[in-house]
Amino acid sequence: MKISEKTFFKNVCKYCIDKYTISNNGPLMASLINQLCNRIDMDVPAVQGIVRLRINDNYSRSFAHCFNVYNGNIIDASIYQYALIYRSIENLFPTYVVQNTPDYIDYRIDNKMSIKHKVKFNKELLENILKNIEDKDLPEIKRFNLNEDSKKENLFYL
């Protein structure tokens, strides 16, 4: 992945996490990233799969999850939703994943998200988001809690 592509994906993830509720919005977030990338002629499909988190040598947890893939690299802006739910292991979840997945997290792709499961976002919204992240190095996202997340805009209502 080129540095400019990686910077773009990081900025998309940061923007989405900062602006929109991520709790229970994995499919919406993956659809949004897919459509943002389509606007700039990048093929970044939204996929359905499993995220497996190894907690220690004897124990792991698996979660059904939606995320994006670009040239074999994972783009995941909604993985932190599990940190909001599973507070005892929240430190194991990154705020987002772009290309470099922690070695204790495994992704499995089951299938591409079907068109009937995607939400179609307004063209103006997509253009506005792209304008807001264009050539900006957005600040790092700090860990947050469920209460802070609930105060953000909900993608379902856009």
XYZ file of C-alpha atoms in Angstrom, residues 17 22 51-53 65 74 76-84 89-98 100-107 140-144:
39
model
C -14.769 7.508 14.381
C -19.574 3.344 15.874
C -12.759 -11.041 13.856
C -10.986 -13.364 16.264
C -9.279 -11.861 19.285
C -18.034 -8.189 11.843
C -7.788 -4.727 6.184
C -11.611 -1.372 9.771
C -13.091 1.809 11.244
C -15.538 0.064 13.572
C -13.495 -2.526 15.494
C -13.440 -0.268 18.557
C -17.168 -0.902 19.031
C -16.175 -4.137 20.792
C -13.991 -2.199 23.241
C -17.086 -0.186 24.185
C -10.596 -6.367 27.514
C -10.959 -2.930 25.911
C -7.196 -2.390 25.868
C -6.844 -5.198 23.300
C -8.886 -3.372 20.642
C -7.203 -0.719 18.496
C -9.247 2.383 17.685
C -9.077 1.388 13.998
C -7.111 -0.897 11.690
C -5.420 0.189 8.479
C -1.202 -3.466 10.048
C -3.365 -5.756 12.128
C -2.145 -6.510 15.676
C -0.737 -10.051 15.831
C -3.405 -11.178 18.328
C -6.295 -10.210 16.002
C -7.235 -12.365 13.013
C -9.706 -11.429 10.297
C -5.157 10.634 16.656
C -8.371 9.330 18.171
C -8.184 8.834 21.903
C -10.037 6.035 23.625
C -13.612 6.927 24.480
